[in-house]
XYZ file of C-alpha atoms in Angstrom:
285
model
C 0.000 0.000 0.000
C 1.309 3.427 -0.876
C 0.670 5.027 2.507
C 3.127 6.496 4.983
C 2.757 3.486 7.289
C 3.480 0.253 5.430
C 2.431 -3.125 6.748
C 5.835 -4.571 7.596
C 6.869 -7.075 10.214
C 9.247 -4.528 11.779
C 7.535 -2.396 14.432
C 7.732 1.374 14.172
C 9.419 3.020 17.165
C 7.202 5.006 19.467
C 9.299 8.117 18.819
C 7.973 8.319 15.277
C 4.810 10.096 16.367
C 5.112 12.585 13.536
C 5.119 9.763 11.016
C 1.985 8.345 12.634
C 0.307 11.753 12.403
C 1.335 12.024 8.772
C -0.037 8.549 8.126
C -3.316 9.447 9.856
C -3.654 12.558 7.726
C -3.077 10.532 4.557
C -5.554 7.835 5.582
C -8.282 10.341 6.418
C -7.932 11.875 2.959
C -8.992 8.586 1.331
C -12.708 8.793 0.430
C -15.184 6.468 2.149
C -16.928 4.108 -0.259
C -20.642 4.292 -0.863
C -22.751 1.174 -0.314
C -22.919 0.629 -4.061
C -19.150 1.015 -4.533
C -18.423 -1.305 -1.629
C -20.798 -3.952 -2.958
C -19.322 -3.759 -6.450
C -15.745 -4.125 -5.188
C -16.651 -6.918 -2.765
C -18.451 -8.868 -5.486
C -15.489 -8.388 -7.802
C -13.151 -9.711 -5.122
C -15.397 -12.654 -4.304
C -16.085 -13.764 -7.881
C -12.924 -12.718 -9.716
C -10.394 -12.619 -6.851
C -9.551 -9.088 -7.974
C -6.687 -7.927 -5.758
C -7.134 -4.323 -6.853
C -10.686 -4.465 -5.489
C -9.306 -5.846 -2.216
C -6.769 -3.007 -2.067
C -9.462 -0.379 -2.502
C -11.624 -1.972 0.185
C -8.719 -1.999 2.630
C -7.568 1.527 1.847
C -11.017 3.034 2.282
C -11.368 1.495 5.763
C -7.937 2.325 7.222
C -9.404 5.342 9.032
C -11.588 3.012 11.109
C -8.503 1.088 12.241
C -7.029 4.388 13.451
C -10.116 5.072 15.537
C -10.122 1.589 17.115
C -6.355 1.543 17.759
C -6.564 4.818 19.729
C -8.732 3.120 22.360
C -5.826 0.808 23.242
C -3.217 3.496 23.953
C -3.207 2.798 27.693
C -1.169 -0.390 27.474
C 2.172 1.307 26.903
C 2.632 -0.071 23.383
C 3.550 2.030 20.355
C 0.484 3.394 18.598
C 2.075 2.577 15.238
C 2.271 -1.079 16.263
C -1.381 -1.122 17.303
C -2.381 0.436 13.973
C -0.256 -2.051 12.089
C -1.863 -5.022 13.840
C -5.320 -3.517 13.304
C -4.560 -3.199 9.596
C -3.706 -6.893 9.487
C -7.071 -7.637 11.078
C -8.751 -5.423 8.474
C -7.102 -7.350 5.636
C -8.275 -10.629 7.155
C -11.804 -9.229 7.343
C -11.732 -8.128 3.695
C -10.603 -11.601 2.678
C -13.531 -13.214 4.530
C -16.183 -10.600 3.789
C -19.309 -11.871 2.023
C -21.238 -9.031 0.338
C -24.329 -11.229 -0.005
C -24.924 -11.257 3.764
C -26.192 -7.679 3.626
C -23.974 -5.892 6.175
C -21.402 -3.169 5.667
C -17.756 -4.160 5.671
C -16.946 -1.867 8.606
C -19.457 -3.695 10.833
C -17.952 -7.043 9.876
C -14.345 -5.850 10.198
C -14.565 -4.446 13.739
C -14.319 -7.941 15.242
C -11.235 -8.870 13.216
C -9.485 -5.555 13.909
C -10.053 -5.769 17.651
C -9.114 -9.459 17.766
C -5.770 -8.809 16.083
C -4.982 -5.898 18.411
C -5.992 -7.951 21.461
C -3.669 -10.779 20.476
C -0.820 -8.331 19.911
C -1.322 -6.754 23.340
C -1.485 -10.107 25.095
C 1.688 -11.265 23.342
C 3.694 -8.127 24.013
C 2.423 -6.393 27.131
C 4.719 -8.523 29.279
C 7.392 -11.089 28.497
C 5.537 -13.584 30.666
C 1.892 -13.850 29.616
C -0.533 -12.467 32.174
C -3.664 -14.125 30.799
C -4.366 -17.791 30.293
C -8.122 -18.127 30.791
C -11.242 -16.429 29.471
C -11.870 -14.803 32.870
C -8.342 -13.403 32.935
C -8.700 -11.977 29.418
C -11.871 -10.202 30.473
C -10.151 -8.835 33.554
C -7.055 -7.744 31.665
C -9.011 -5.444 29.350
C -11.342 -4.083 32.022
C -9.390 -3.874 35.281
C -7.665 -0.547 34.561
C -10.869 1.072 33.386
C -12.714 0.070 36.572
C -9.939 1.012 38.986
C -10.726 4.409 40.580
C -7.509 4.972 42.496
C -3.818 4.098 42.454
C -2.958 1.194 44.743
C -4.645 -2.029 45.696
C -8.394 -2.655 45.574
C -10.421 -2.635 48.752
C -12.554 -5.679 49.607
C -15.645 -3.774 48.462
C -14.051 -2.848 45.136
C -12.925 -6.435 44.555
C -16.472 -7.658 45.128
C -17.854 -4.980 42.769
C -15.397 -5.837 39.967
C -16.042 -9.571 40.336
C -19.819 -9.140 40.101
C -19.628 -6.633 37.252
C -17.391 -8.853 35.088
C -18.909 -12.171 36.101
C -15.693 -13.609 37.568
C -14.575 -14.760 41.010
C -12.900 -12.553 43.625
C -9.904 -14.874 43.389
C -9.582 -14.060 39.667
C -9.639 -10.321 40.432
C -6.937 -10.612 43.089
C -4.747 -12.775 40.860
C -4.982 -10.394 37.900
C -4.340 -7.330 40.068
C -1.218 -9.016 41.410
C -0.046 -9.822 37.873
C -0.668 -6.323 36.570
C 1.198 -4.811 39.520
C 4.225 -7.087 39.142
C 7.475 -5.852 37.641
C 9.051 -7.408 34.564
C 12.524 -8.911 34.824
C 15.086 -8.696 32.064
C 15.237 -11.719 29.795
C 18.969 -11.203 29.179
C 21.628 -10.032 31.594
C 23.150 -6.543 31.057
C 26.115 -6.373 28.688
C 28.523 -5.494 31.502
C 27.260 -8.138 33.897
C 29.197 -11.041 35.352
C 27.679 -14.289 34.065
C 28.426 -16.015 37.354
C 26.333 -13.505 39.261
C 23.315 -13.216 36.952
C 20.834 -15.996 36.435
C 18.269 -14.567 34.001
C 15.605 -16.526 32.068
C 17.762 -16.484 28.940
C 20.223 -18.823 30.656
C 17.743 -21.617 31.257
C 14.648 -21.163 29.049
C 14.589 -23.084 25.774
C 12.297 -22.057 22.917
C 11.173 -25.175 21.059
C 8.396 -23.516 19.070
C 10.488 -23.023 15.976
C 12.369 -26.325 15.775
C 12.637 -26.863 11.979
C 12.121 -30.610 12.315
C 8.924 -30.125 14.323
C 7.587 -27.452 11.947
C 8.225 -29.599 8.867
C 6.567 -32.592 10.514
C 3.534 -30.550 11.529
C 3.218 -29.052 8.058
C 3.458 -32.470 6.371
C 0.882 -33.913 8.748
C -1.536 -31.041 8.149
C -1.158 -31.363 4.371
C -1.708 -35.113 4.617
C -4.900 -34.685 6.635
C -6.129 -31.960 4.296
C -5.716 -34.232 1.267
C -7.448 -37.095 3.065
C -10.355 -34.839 4.024
C -10.751 -33.541 0.462
C -10.745 -37.074 -0.929
C -13.222 -38.301 1.672
C -15.490 -35.296 1.134
C -15.750 -36.057 -2.596
C -17.011 -39.570 -1.795
C -20.119 -38.164 -0.097
C -23.321 -37.690 -2.044
C -24.196 -34.189 -3.212
C -26.752 -33.520 -0.460
C -24.392 -34.669 2.295
C -21.625 -32.496 0.873
C -23.897 -29.459 0.882
C -25.055 -30.077 4.464
C -21.539 -30.577 5.835
C -20.279 -27.576 3.871
C -22.957 -25.246 5.219
C -22.835 -26.622 8.765
C -19.088 -26.842 9.298
C -17.025 -25.320 6.490
C -18.343 -21.754 6.279
C -17.970 -18.667 8.492
C -21.737 -18.264 8.929
C -23.063 -21.710 9.808
C -26.577 -22.589 8.664
C -29.067 -24.015 11.176
C -30.648 -27.454 10.915
C -34.048 -25.858 10.399
C -32.822 -23.702 7.500
C -31.442 -26.784 5.761
C -34.664 -28.672 6.544
C -36.640 -25.953 4.770
C -34.273 -26.113 1.802
C -34.623 -29.882 1.359
C -38.248 -30.063 2.531
C -37.481 -32.630 5.234
C -37.385 -32.517 9.032
C -34.559 -30.962 11.024
C -34.022 -34.333 12.709
C -33.450 -35.941 9.297
C -30.888 -33.241 8.469
C -29.120 -34.020 11.743
C -29.036 -37.733 10.869
C -27.605 -37.048 7.417
C -25.006 -34.723 8.959
C -23.933 -37.313 11.559
C -23.749 -40.083 8.966
C -21.616 -37.902 6.683
C -19.232 -36.975 9.507
C -18.904 -40.631 10.538
C -18.058 -41.567 6.949
C -15.388 -38.853 6.835
C -13.883 -40.065 10.121
C -13.907 -43.679 8.986
C -12.158 -42.856 5.724
C -9.510 -40.656 7.377
C -8.752 -43.295 10.026
């Protein structure tokens, strides 16, 4: 994209605030699409895989990413990074957008933009992850907003937060402790004595990117994908359609909707679906 902030893997330093302002000014100068223009571009992308149509859809919605990213400034991360991650979410939304559903792209994209920013924050806010459960995620993004003073919560405040967010008091206390903790350096300082510093870098091993493991996982996924495709083709046309609409699309169709389509009962649709899935499992095993 020919904007001042390109979507690169390298993060922009926080000191480049002027560049961010320049980027924002450029983005806001891009006209917003009308409903008709958006529909035409989305249909072109869906039917013809027109990348130029995808580019125009993304460019015209970059201003909305700016607006959403600003609401996450309080986590101490560079605004440029938040915008960049939001833009990635926008591109994912454009790729998955179905113009036939009848909603505007911006309404559909908000979820993807926020999800990408959330994941970025959770990965980078601290070296050691502070959230591992759904309750903790909810607390992480709401605890600061609900806190009315600097320092620890009172018993009354803990009870209020727990009830308001639908979590336990134990969850509130645990998250408050995590958010108040200090990070430790992953590596020892350059001028440190190795015998006197025992930092995580000296004993933690990162096995996520072992080439042998990655190749094996990739081969296994490709193998299963081929098996699934082959098995799927062995199903009858009605079974293929039911499985496709129930499991292989973003917007899953209900049993009753399929029952109306085929003029049979919802229970019969469920039976056909279960039989088809069992056949797929049997073939893949």
